[in-house]
Short mmCIF file of C-alpha atoms in Angstrom, two decimals:
data_model
loop_
_atom_site.label_atom_id
_atom_site.label_comp_id
_atom_site.label_asym_id
_atom_site.label_seq_id
_atom_site.Cartn_x
_atom_site.Cartn_y
_atom_site.Cartn_z
CA UNK A 1 -77.88 65.72 -109.77
CA UNK A 2 -75.88 65.00 -106.64
CA UNK A 3 -75.71 68.73 -105.83
CA UNK A 4 -79.48 69.04 -106.10
CA UNK A 5 -79.96 66.06 -103.77
CA UNK A 6 -77.60 67.56 -101.14
CA UNK A 7 -79.40 70.88 -101.32
CA UNK A 8 -82.76 69.16 -100.91
CA UNK A 9 -81.47 67.17 -97.91
CA UNK A 10 -80.16 70.30 -96.21
CA UNK A 11 -83.47 72.10 -96.70
CA UNK A 12 -85.48 69.23 -95.27
CA UNK A 13 -83.09 68.91 -92.33
CA UNK A 14 -83.39 72.61 -91.58
CA UNK A 15 -87.18 72.43 -91.62
CA UNK A 16 -87.21 69.36 -89.35
CA UNK A 17 -84.85 71.00 -86.88
CA UNK A 18 -86.97 74.13 -86.93
CA UNK A 19 -90.13 72.13 -86.32
CA UNK A 20 -88.49 70.27 -83.45
CA UNK A 21 -87.36 73.50 -81.88
CA UNK A 22 -90.80 75.04 -82.31
CA UNK A 23 -92.49 71.95 -80.84
CA UNK A 24 -90.05 71.90 -77.94
CA UNK A 25 -90.56 75.59 -77.25
CA UNK A 26 -94.34 75.27 -77.47
CA UNK A 27 -94.42 72.70 -74.70
CA UNK A 28 -91.78 73.93 -72.28
CA UNK A 29 -93.16 77.23 -70.98
CA UNK A 30 -92.75 76.82 -67.22
CA UNK A 31 -93.37 78.70 -63.98
CA UNK A 32 -91.47 77.95 -60.81
CA UNK A 33 -93.71 76.26 -58.20
CA UNK A 34 -95.27 78.42 -55.50
CA UNK A 35 -93.90 77.51 -52.06
CA UNK A 36 -95.82 79.11 -49.21
CA UNK A 37 -93.91 77.26 -46.54
CA UNK A 38 -94.66 74.30 -44.31
CA UNK A 39 -98.30 74.15 -43.21
CA UNK A 40 -99.28 77.37 -45.02
CA UNK A 41 -101.36 78.15 -48.09
CA UNK A 42 -100.74 81.88 -48.41
CA UNK A 43 -98.05 84.58 -48.43
CA UNK A 44 -98.05 87.19 -45.69
CA UNK A 45 -98.69 90.76 -46.87
CA UNK A 46 -95.66 93.06 -47.07
CA UNK A 47 -93.01 90.52 -48.05
CA UNK A 48 -90.99 90.73 -51.28
CA UNK A 49 -91.64 87.92 -53.73
CA UNK A 50 -90.51 87.08 -57.27
CA UNK A 51 -91.80 84.37 -59.65
CA UNK A 52 -89.83 83.21 -62.69
CA UNK A 53 -91.50 82.16 -65.94
CA UNK A 54 -89.18 80.54 -68.49
CA UNK A 55 -89.86 80.34 -72.22
CA UNK A 56 -89.11 77.36 -74.40
CA UNK A 57 -87.29 78.96 -77.32
CA UNK A 58 -84.65 81.65 -77.70
CA UNK A 59 -87.01 83.67 -79.89
CA UNK A 60 -89.89 83.66 -77.36
CA UNK A 61 -91.18 86.93 -75.98
CA UNK A 62 -92.26 86.16 -72.40
CA UNK A 63 -94.63 88.46 -70.50
CA UNK A 64 -96.86 88.45 -67.41
CA UNK A 65 -100.56 89.33 -67.28
CA UNK A 66 -102.22 90.33 -63.98
CA UNK A 67 -105.62 88.93 -62.79
CA UNK A 68 -107.46 91.85 -64.41
CA UNK A 69 -106.01 90.97 -67.85
CA UNK A 70 -103.43 93.79 -68.11
CA UNK A 71 -99.83 93.18 -69.12
CA UNK A 72 -97.46 93.89 -66.24
CA UNK A 73 -95.05 96.69 -67.31
CA UNK A 74 -91.30 96.44 -67.03
CA UNK A 75 -91.02 99.49 -64.80
CA UNK A 76 -88.84 98.83 -61.77
CA UNK A 77 -90.31 101.84 -59.92
CA UNK A 78 -93.71 100.13 -59.71
CA UNK A 79 -94.71 97.97 -56.76
CA UNK A 80 -95.37 95.12 -59.21
CA UNK A 81 -93.17 94.91 -62.29
CA UNK A 82 -91.44 92.47 -64.66
CA UNK A 83 -87.71 92.00 -65.12
CA UNK A 84 -86.26 90.52 -68.28
CA UNK A 85 -84.13 87.50 -67.62
CA UNK A 86 -82.24 84.82 -69.58
CA UNK A 87 -81.67 81.23 -68.57
CA UNK A 88 -78.50 79.51 -69.93
CA UNK A 89 -79.27 76.57 -72.20
CA UNK A 90 -77.53 74.37 -74.79
CA UNK A 91 -76.05 76.66 -77.49
CA UNK A 92 -78.50 79.46 -76.60
CA UNK A 93 -79.94 81.65 -73.86
CA UNK A 94 -83.64 81.04 -73.18
CA UNK A 95 -85.63 84.18 -72.41
CA UNK A 96 -87.53 84.41 -69.12
CA UNK A 97 -89.62 86.98 -67.27
CA UNK A 98 -89.43 87.55 -63.53
CA UNK A 99 -92.64 88.82 -61.90
CA UNK A 100 -91.52 90.97 -58.94
CA UNK A 101 -93.65 92.14 -56.00
CA UNK A 102 -91.68 94.66 -53.96
CA UNK A 103 -94.19 94.15 -51.13
CA UNK A 104 -97.19 91.86 -51.47
CA UNK A 105 -100.74 93.12 -51.03
CA UNK A 106 -104.03 91.31 -50.44
CA UNK A 107 -105.13 92.64 -53.83
CA UNK A 108 -102.40 90.52 -55.46
CA UNK A 109 -104.43 87.36 -54.79
CA UNK A 110 -105.80 85.75 -57.92
CA UNK A 111 -104.73 84.03 -61.13
CA UNK A 112 -101.63 85.43 -62.84
CA UNK A 113 -100.74 84.37 -66.38
CA UNK A 114 -97.40 83.96 -68.12
CA UNK A 115 -97.58 83.84 -71.91
CA UNK A 116 -95.65 83.75 -75.16
CA UNK A 117 -96.87 83.87 -78.75
CA UNK A 118 -97.62 80.14 -78.67
CA UNK A 119 -98.26 79.21 -75.05
CA UNK A 120 -99.93 80.41 -71.81
CA UNK A 121 -99.61 79.13 -68.25
CA UNK A 122 -101.53 80.19 -65.13
CA UNK A 123 -100.50 80.35 -61.49
CA UNK A 124 -102.70 81.13 -58.49
CA UNK A 125 -101.40 83.46 -55.82
CA UNK A 126 -102.84 83.78 -52.32
CA UNK A 127 -101.88 86.76 -50.17
CA UNK A 128 -103.43 87.44 -46.76
CA UNK A 129 -102.95 89.53 -43.70
CA UNK A 130 -103.69 86.66 -41.28
CA UNK A 131 -106.00 87.01 -38.31
CA UNK A 132 -104.71 88.32 -35.01
CA UNK A 133 -106.91 87.96 -31.92
CA UNK A 134 -106.82 90.97 -29.63
CA UNK A 135 -108.44 91.71 -26.27
CA UNK A 136 -109.92 88.19 -26.18
CA UNK A 137 -109.87 86.45 -22.77
CA UNK A 138 -108.84 82.79 -22.54
CA UNK A 139 -110.95 82.09 -19.44
CA UNK A 140 -114.18 83.51 -18.02
CA UNK A 141 -115.90 82.65 -14.72
CA UNK A 142 -119.51 83.52 -13.86
CA UNK A 143 -122.12 82.47 -11.29
CA UNK A 144 -124.83 79.88 -11.96
CA UNK A 145 -128.09 81.31 -13.30
CA UNK A 146 -126.54 84.49 -14.70
CA UNK A 147 -126.11 85.39 -18.37
CA UNK A 148 -122.75 86.02 -20.00
CA UNK A 149 -121.50 87.48 -23.29
CA UNK A 150 -118.23 86.01 -24.54
CA UNK A 151 -116.22 88.31 -26.79
CA UNK A 152 -113.82 87.40 -29.56
CA UNK A 153 -112.01 90.20 -31.39
CA UNK A 154 -110.14 89.50 -34.63
CA UNK A 155 -108.42 91.74 -37.13
CA UNK A 156 -106.97 90.84 -40.51
CA UNK A 157 -107.41 91.30 -44.26
CA UNK A 158 -109.62 90.17 -45.90
CA UNK A 159 -112.02 90.94 -43.07
CA UNK A 160 -112.69 87.70 -41.18
CA UNK A 161 -116.03 85.99 -40.67
CA UNK A 162 -116.52 84.71 -37.11
CA UNK A 163 -118.24 81.48 -36.03
CA UNK A 164 -118.60 79.90 -32.57
CA UNK A 165 -118.20 76.32 -31.33
CA UNK A 166 -118.90 74.62 -28.00
CA UNK A 167 -116.80 71.56 -27.21
CA UNK A 168 -116.17 71.19 -30.95
CA UNK A 169 -119.85 71.50 -32.00
CA UNK A 170 -121.04 74.44 -34.13
CA UNK A 171 -123.31 76.82 -32.19
CA UNK A 172 -126.52 77.83 -33.97
CA UNK A 173 -128.13 81.13 -33.02
CA UNK A 174 -131.08 80.37 -30.72
CA UNK A 175 -133.55 82.82 -29.24
CA UNK A 176 -133.82 80.76 -26.03
CA UNK A 177 -130.20 79.93 -25.17
CA UNK A 178 -127.65 81.51 -27.53
CA UNK A 179 -127.50 84.82 -29.35
CA UNK A 180 -124.69 85.51 -31.84
CA UNK A 181 -123.81 88.99 -33.09
CA UNK A 182 -120.88 90.88 -34.61
CA UNK A 183 -119.73 94.45 -34.40
CA UNK A 184 -116.82 96.42 -35.82
CA UNK A 185 -114.53 98.70 -33.84
CA UNK A 186 -111.05 100.17 -34.12
CA UNK A 187 -109.43 96.81 -33.36
CA UNK A 188 -111.37 94.93 -36.06
CA UNK A 189 -114.31 92.57 -35.97
CA UNK A 190 -115.67 91.60 -32.58
CA UNK A 191 -117.81 88.48 -32.26
CA UNK A 192 -120.29 88.30 -29.39
CA UNK A 193 -121.81 85.09 -28.01
CA UNK A 194 -124.50 85.63 -25.36
CA UNK A 195 -125.47 82.62 -23.23
CA UNK A 196 -128.64 83.06 -21.19
CA UNK A 197 -129.56 81.55 -17.80
CA UNK A 198 -126.34 79.63 -17.25
CA UNK A 199 -126.58 76.03 -16.10
CA UNK A 200 -123.86 73.66 -14.93
CA UNK A 201 -123.88 71.95 -18.33
CA UNK A 202 -123.01 75.25 -20.07
CA UNK A 203 -119.46 75.20 -18.72
CA UNK A 204 -116.78 74.01 -21.13
CA UNK A 205 -114.54 75.10 -23.99
CA UNK A 206 -115.94 77.64 -26.44
CA UNK A 207 -114.05 78.16 -29.69
CA UNK A 208 -114.09 81.30 -31.80
CA UNK A 209 -113.02 80.67 -35.41
CA UNK A 210 -112.09 83.51 -37.77
CA UNK A 211 -112.41 82.58 -41.45
CA UNK A 212 -110.75 84.63 -44.19
CA UNK A 213 -111.64 84.23 -47.86
CA UNK A 214 -110.16 86.26 -50.73
CA UNK A 215 -112.73 87.78 -53.09
CA UNK A 216 -110.23 87.29 -55.93
CA UNK A 217 -109.63 83.54 -55.61
CA UNK A 218 -112.08 80.96 -54.20
CA UNK A 219 -109.18 78.72 -53.12
CA UNK A 220 -107.46 81.49 -51.19
CA UNK A 221 -108.88 80.88 -47.72
CA UNK A 222 -107.56 80.30 -44.21
CA UNK A 223 -108.90 80.14 -40.68
CA UNK A 224 -107.62 80.61 -37.17
CA UNK A 225 -109.18 79.77 -33.80
CA UNK A 226 -108.96 80.75 -30.16
CA UNK A 227 -110.46 78.89 -27.20
CA UNK A 228 -112.28 80.46 -24.27
CA UNK A 229 -112.87 78.36 -21.15
CA UNK A 230 -116.18 79.15 -19.44
CA UNK A 231 -116.31 78.26 -15.74
CA UNK A 232 -119.63 78.40 -13.89
CA UNK A 233 -119.65 78.77 -10.12
CA UNK A 234 -122.04 76.43 -8.30
CA UNK A 235 -122.32 74.57 -5.03
CA UNK A 236 -121.24 70.91 -4.80
CA UNK A 237 -123.63 68.24 -6.10
CA UNK A 238 -123.34 64.48 -5.58
CA UNK A 239 -123.35 62.92 -9.04
CA UNK A 240 -124.95 59.72 -7.71
CA UNK A 241 -127.55 61.47 -5.52
CA UNK A 242 -127.75 62.55 -1.89
CA UNK A 243 -129.67 59.53 -0.61
CA UNK A 244 -128.12 57.32 2.04
CA UNK A 245 -126.03 54.63 0.38
CA UNK A 246 -126.24 51.15 1.93
CA UNK A 247 -122.93 49.35 1.34
CA UNK A 248 -122.94 45.56 1.73
CA UNK A 249 -119.65 43.82 2.41
CA UNK A 250 -118.56 40.33 3.44
CA UNK A 251 -116.54 39.55 6.56
CA UNK A 252 -112.83 40.47 6.40
CA UNK A 253 -113.14 42.13 3.00
CA UNK A 254 -111.93 45.64 2.20
CA UNK A 255 -114.69 48.21 1.68
CA UNK A 256 -114.22 51.57 -0.07
CA UNK A 257 -116.68 54.42 0.43
CA UNK A 258 -116.63 56.79 -2.54
CA UNK A 259 -117.92 60.35 -2.55
CA UNK A 260 -118.43 61.63 -6.17
CA UNK A 261 -118.94 65.39 -6.41
CA UNK A 262 -119.48 67.93 -9.19
CA UNK A 263 -118.62 71.52 -8.19
CA UNK A 264 -116.80 74.72 -9.17
CA UNK A 265 -114.57 75.93 -7.63
CA UNK A 266 -113.25 72.53 -6.57
CA UNK A 267 -114.51 71.49 -3.13
CA UNK A 268 -112.77 70.44 0.04
CA UNK A 269 -113.72 67.16 1.71
CA UNK A 270 -114.24 65.99 5.26
CA UNK A 271 -115.31 62.55 6.49
CA UNK A 272 -117.05 61.76 9.77
CA UNK A 273 -118.04 58.66 11.69
CA UNK A 274 -121.49 58.92 13.26
CA UNK A 275 -121.55 58.13 16.97
CA UNK A 276 -125.23 58.60 17.74
CA UNK A 277 -125.85 62.31 17.30
CA UNK A 278 -122.12 63.12 17.46
CA UNK A 279 -119.83 63.29 14.42
CA UNK A 280 -116.25 62.15 14.88
CA UNK A 281 -114.03 63.61 12.14
CA UNK A 282 -111.58 61.26 10.41
CA UNK A 283 -108.00 62.44 10.06
CA UNK A 284 -106.90 63.83 6.71
CA UNK A 285 -104.38 60.97 6.40
CA UNK A 286 -107.31 58.56 6.11
CA UNK A 287 -108.96 60.56 3.30
CA UNK A 288 -107.93 60.17 -0.33
CA UNK A 289 -108.83 62.80 -2.96
CA UNK A 290 -108.34 62.40 -6.72
CA UNK A 291 -106.22 64.91 -8.57
CA UNK A 292 -109.20 66.58 -10.27
CA UNK A 293 -110.95 66.89 -6.86
CA UNK A 294 -114.15 65.22 -8.12
CA UNK A 295 -113.80 62.10 -5.95
CA UNK A 296 -112.92 61.47 -2.32
CA UNK A 297 -112.82 58.02 -0.73
CA UNK A 298 -111.96 56.19 2.49
CA UNK A 299 -111.22 52.48 3.00
CA UNK A 300 -111.83 50.05 5.88
CA UNK A 301 -111.47 46.37 6.60
CA UNK A 302 -114.88 44.90 7.32
CA UNK A 303 -115.16 43.22 10.71
CA UNK A 304 -117.81 42.73 13.33
CA UNK A 305 -117.30 46.19 14.81
CA UNK A 306 -117.74 47.90 11.40
CA UNK A 307 -121.12 46.40 10.51
CA UNK A 308 -123.94 48.77 11.33
CA UNK A 309 -121.64 51.82 11.35
CA UNK A 310 -122.53 55.01 9.43
CA UNK A 311 -120.08 57.43 7.83
CA UNK A 312 -120.71 60.90 6.44
CA UNK A 313 -118.97 62.65 3.53
CA UNK A 314 -119.10 66.45 3.46
CA UNK A 315 -118.07 68.49 0.37
CA UNK A 316 -117.77 72.29 0.64
CA UNK A 317 -116.90 75.26 -1.54
CA UNK A 318 -117.70 78.96 -1.19
CA UNK A 319 -121.15 78.43 -2.76
CA UNK A 320 -122.45 75.68 -0.52
CA UNK A 321 -122.09 72.36 1.32
CA UNK A 322 -123.56 68.91 0.71
CA UNK A 323 -123.45 65.71 2.79
CA UNK A 324 -123.96 62.05 2.01
CA UNK A 325 -124.32 59.13 4.45
CA UNK A 326 -122.93 55.62 3.92
CA UNK A 327 -124.33 52.73 6.03
CA UNK A 328 -122.21 49.56 6.16
CA UNK A 329 -124.09 46.26 6.37
CA UNK A 330 -122.96 42.66 6.40
CA UNK A 331 -123.51 40.94 3.05
CA UNK A 332 -125.55 37.79 3.54
CA UNK A 333 -127.36 35.42 1.23
CA UNK A 334 -130.37 37.21 -0.25
CA UNK A 335 -133.90 36.40 0.80
CA UNK A 336 -136.17 34.47 -1.52
CA UNK A 337 -138.61 36.56 -3.58
CA UNK A 338 -141.94 36.96 -1.79
CA UNK A 339 -143.92 37.43 -5.01
CA UNK A 340 -143.47 36.53 -8.67
CA UNK A 341 -146.13 37.88 -11.02
CA UNK A 342 -146.61 38.16 -14.77
CA UNK A 343 -146.18 41.83 -15.70
CA UNK A 344 -146.38 41.41 -19.48
CA UNK A 345 -146.35 38.64 -22.07
CA UNK A 346 -146.02 38.01 -25.78
CA UNK A 347 -146.22 34.87 -27.91
CA UNK A 348 -142.54 34.07 -27.17
CA UNK A 349 -141.66 35.81 -23.87
CA UNK A 350 -142.82 36.44 -20.31
CA UNK A 351 -141.91 39.55 -18.29
CA UNK A 352 -141.81 38.73 -14.58
CA UNK A 353 -142.33 41.22 -11.74
CA UNK A 354 -140.20 39.88 -8.85
CA UNK A 355 -140.75 41.44 -5.40
CA UNK A 356 -138.86 41.13 -2.11
CA UNK A 357 -139.94 42.18 1.36
CA UNK A 358 -138.87 45.63 2.60
CA UNK A 359 -135.14 46.27 2.00
CA UNK A 360 -134.18 42.69 1.10
CA UNK A 361 -133.75 43.75 -2.53
CA UNK A 362 -130.64 45.77 -1.64
CA UNK A 363 -128.65 42.55 -1.31
CA UNK A 364 -129.76 41.10 -4.66
CA UNK A 365 -126.95 40.92 -7.22
CA UNK A 366 -128.66 38.73 -9.84
CA UNK A 367 -131.29 36.07 -10.37
CA UNK A 368 -131.86 32.61 -11.82
CA UNK A 369 -135.12 31.54 -13.49
CA UNK A 370 -136.13 27.90 -13.90
CA UNK A 371 -138.97 27.08 -16.30
CA UNK A 372 -140.52 24.06 -18.00
CA UNK A 373 -143.61 23.27 -20.01
CA UNK A 374 -146.65 22.28 -17.96
CA UNK A 375 -147.32 19.35 -20.30
CA UNK A 376 -144.25 17.68 -18.76
CA UNK A 377 -145.92 17.70 -15.30
CA UNK A 378 -149.02 15.76 -14.32
CA UNK A 379 -149.54 17.46 -10.96
CA UNK A 380 -147.99 20.49 -9.26
CA UNK A 381 -146.80 18.23 -6.42
CA UNK A 382 -144.79 16.17 -8.90
CA UNK A 383 -142.72 19.07 -10.31
CA UNK A 384 -139.24 17.76 -11.14
CA UNK A 385 -137.09 20.89 -11.63
CA UNK A 386 -134.14 18.79 -12.76
CA UNK A 387 -135.84 18.69 -16.15
CA UNK A 388 -136.26 22.49 -16.26
CA UNK A 389 -134.31 25.01 -18.32
CA UNK A 390 -132.33 27.79 -16.61
CA UNK A 391 -131.67 31.45 -17.34
CA UNK A 392 -129.19 33.40 -15.16
CA UNK A 393 -129.07 37.21 -15.23
CA UNK A 394 -126.86 39.72 -13.44
CA UNK A 395 -128.39 42.85 -11.92
CA UNK A 396 -127.45 45.04 -14.89
CA UNK A 397 -129.28 42.62 -17.22
CA UNK A 398 -132.62 43.19 -15.47
CA UNK A 399 -135.18 45.10 -17.55
CA UNK A 400 -135.55 47.66 -14.75
CA UNK A 401 -135.25 48.18 -11.00
CA UNK A 402 -138.62 49.04 -9.45
CA UNK A 403 -137.56 50.64 -6.16
CA UNK A 404 -141.10 51.71 -5.26
CA UNK A 405 -142.19 48.05 -5.05
CA UNK A 406 -138.85 46.71 -3.81
CA UNK A 407 -138.29 44.56 -6.86
CA UNK A 408 -137.38 44.26 -10.51
CA UNK A 409 -138.72 43.37 -13.96
CA UNK A 410 -137.02 40.46 -15.75
CA UNK A 411 -137.83 39.00 -19.18
CA UNK A 412 -137.81 35.27 -19.90
CA UNK A 413 -137.25 35.01 -23.69
CA UNK A 414 -137.31 32.32 -26.44
CA UNK A 415 -140.54 30.57 -25.41
CA UNK A 416 -143.11 28.72 -27.51
CA UNK A 417 -146.37 30.40 -28.45
CA UNK A 418 -149.65 29.49 -26.73
CA UNK A 419 -147.84 27.29 -24.20
CA UNK A 420 -148.27 26.89 -20.44
CA UNK A 421 -145.10 27.01 -18.30
CA UNK A 422 -144.18 26.46 -14.66
CA UNK A 423 -141.74 29.17 -13.45
CA UNK A 424 -139.78 29.82 -10.26
CA UNK A 425 -137.05 32.34 -9.32
CA UNK A 426 -134.21 32.72 -6.83
CA UNK A 427 -131.78 35.58 -6.10
CA UNK A 428 -128.00 35.59 -5.77
CA UNK A 429 -125.11 37.76 -4.61
CA UNK A 430 -121.47 37.23 -3.69
CA UNK A 431 -122.51 35.52 -0.47
CA UNK A 432 -124.61 32.84 -2.15
CA UNK A 433 -128.12 31.91 -3.34
CA UNK A 434 -131.53 32.50 -1.83
CA UNK A 435 -134.25 29.90 -1.52
CA UNK A 436 -136.60 29.44 -4.50
CA UNK A 437 -139.83 31.36 -4.84
CA UNK A 438 -143.13 29.53 -4.95
CA UNK A 439 -143.74 28.25 -8.51
CA UNK A 440 -146.29 30.01 -10.70
CA UNK A 441 -148.04 28.94 -13.89
CA UNK A 442 -147.94 31.25 -16.94
CA UNK A 443 -149.26 30.99 -20.50
CA UNK A 444 -147.70 32.69 -23.51
CA UNK A 445 -149.87 34.47 -26.05
CA UNK A 446 -150.92 32.95 -29.36
CA UNK A 447 -148.68 33.62 -32.32
CA UNK A 448 -149.89 36.58 -34.39
CA UNK A 449 -151.39 35.73 -37.73
CA UNK A 450 -149.31 36.49 -40.79
CA UNK A 451 -151.21 38.37 -43.44
CA UNK A 452 -151.59 36.46 -46.70
CA UNK A 453 -149.52 37.86 -49.50
CA UNK A 454 -151.76 38.71 -52.49
CA UNK A 455 -151.09 36.31 -55.34
CA UNK A 456 -150.66 37.61 -58.82
CA UNK A 457 -153.28 36.47 -61.28
CA UNK A 458 -151.46 34.63 -64.07
CA UNK A 459 -151.73 36.24 -67.46
CA UNK A 460 -152.72 33.72 -70.12
CA UNK A 461 -150.58 33.68 -73.20
CA UNK A 462 -152.30 32.47 -76.34
CA UNK A 463 -150.42 30.58 -78.96
CA UNK A 464 -150.15 31.82 -82.55
CA UNK A 465 -152.53 29.01 -83.55
CA UNK A 466 -155.24 30.39 -81.28
CA UNK A 467 -154.71 33.90 -82.64
CA UNK A 468 -155.05 32.65 -86.21
CA UNK A 469 -158.23 30.77 -85.41
CA UNK A 470 -159.67 33.83 -83.72
CA UNK A 471 -158.93 36.01 -86.75
CA UNK A 472 -160.49 33.37 -89.08
CA UNK A 473 -163.75 33.16 -87.15
CA UNK A 474 -163.88 36.91 -86.79
CA UNK A 475 -163.60 37.39 -90.55
CA UNK A 476 -166.16 34.67 -91.14
CA UNK A 477 -168.60 36.38 -88.77
CA UNK A 478 -168.03 39.78 -90.42
CA UNK A 479 -168.58 38.24 -93.84
CA UNK A 480 -171.83 36.67 -92.68
CA UNK A 481 -173.06 40.02 -91.41
CA UNK A 482 -172.32 41.64 -94.78
CA UNK A 483 -174.13 38.88 -96.67
CA UNK A 484 -177.21 39.28 -94.49
CA UNK A 485 -177.10 43.08 -94.93
CA UNK A 486 -176.88 42.92 -98.72
CA UNK A 487 -179.58 40.24 -98.82
CA UNK A 488 -181.92 42.42 -96.80
CA UNK A 489 -181.36 45.38 -99.13
CA UNK A 490 -182.08 43.18 -102.14
CA UNK A 491 -185.34 41.93 -100.68
CA UNK A 492 -186.44 45.50 -99.86
CA UNK A 493 -185.83 46.59 -103.46
CA UNK A 494 -187.89 43.69 -104.79
CA UNK A 495 -190.75 44.62 -102.55
#
């Protein structure tokens, strides 16, 4: 009996150990991770590469299957072959298969499979011949108004697809401005970007991106870019206009005259002081030019002799010359507005049109509005502005500058609807405040009517008692009809 028990125990133990080994082997088929290198997602064509797949049991037969489904042969003379390998393990040697590429090809991209009788495991491989840009200029210069075709030539495998960007934005083929095309020559694909009727705004950085995508694996893609700087030749232009600039300055303050220019090639600057019809050139030591050559400026201390003087900035390159005049005037307290009118109104705001005489508006740096309800005043002569509310606005808070009328539009907000107000305005700058304008009376509009919201008609809900009563009377009525009908038939028969 004891012998039978021992035999039974040994058999069960053997089966358990066998099951454990089989379970362990079934779950431990492994492939070494693919390491393309830092910042890369592909292998370069031509290199030698091997990938180890390790089985989980000493009895496993490990083999590799290529992306087409064929078993890779163990023929060392082939470009792609499998080597048998064993990995040392506890009390046994675990079989493994080494997939060897003597030199990688783009066609090797795809999903490779390692398998045993009980287990399979996939690994994706990406192999590319990365893009190389050839005969592609990094900088192109052309005259304003001309057309230009930028070229970008890329070679690689798989054949790249080319797209264009301008200052980081994708360029869409346009019949009016841009035309994109591609041609193939001995060097590879050549992308062409034609830009018609060049304007100053067309200058900038144009990027050519070459995108490669393997037909064997959707995840096997990469891209490479090259930038082309497009310079457009044009004469200097003042970015803030060529009109004479009147510069107001207080006594004994420093004043800086700034000449802002857009040009290519970069311009040279000269400054002159106007002495009647004669120009007296300032020395170069008095002229300051920024590093990017887009701004030149000179500085003076404002005194009595400087007020009324005019200076001229001249910017020149090989395509032209421009000049701008600066007139220096003493900054004084602004004049009072000559007119204040209502330009527009709503139920809660008034837009004022404020006008000054001739060039007095040039010295305005802001405004203050005083306003109060007319109901607080019995007569115009008794206006007490100490009870008024105030709104102060800087020049950049004005609705708009109306240079043709020598004034500005300013909105007075947060008013009551259908209300009459007294309003007056004064101007300000760094030198002080002007006198007040003559007061005007203004009335806001009535508040717009709010449309009534349609009310839902309530749905009556009858109680069960009402339903029962309705059914009762309905049956009673139907019964009465039947009685009358049968009675009529009976009478007819008798007749």
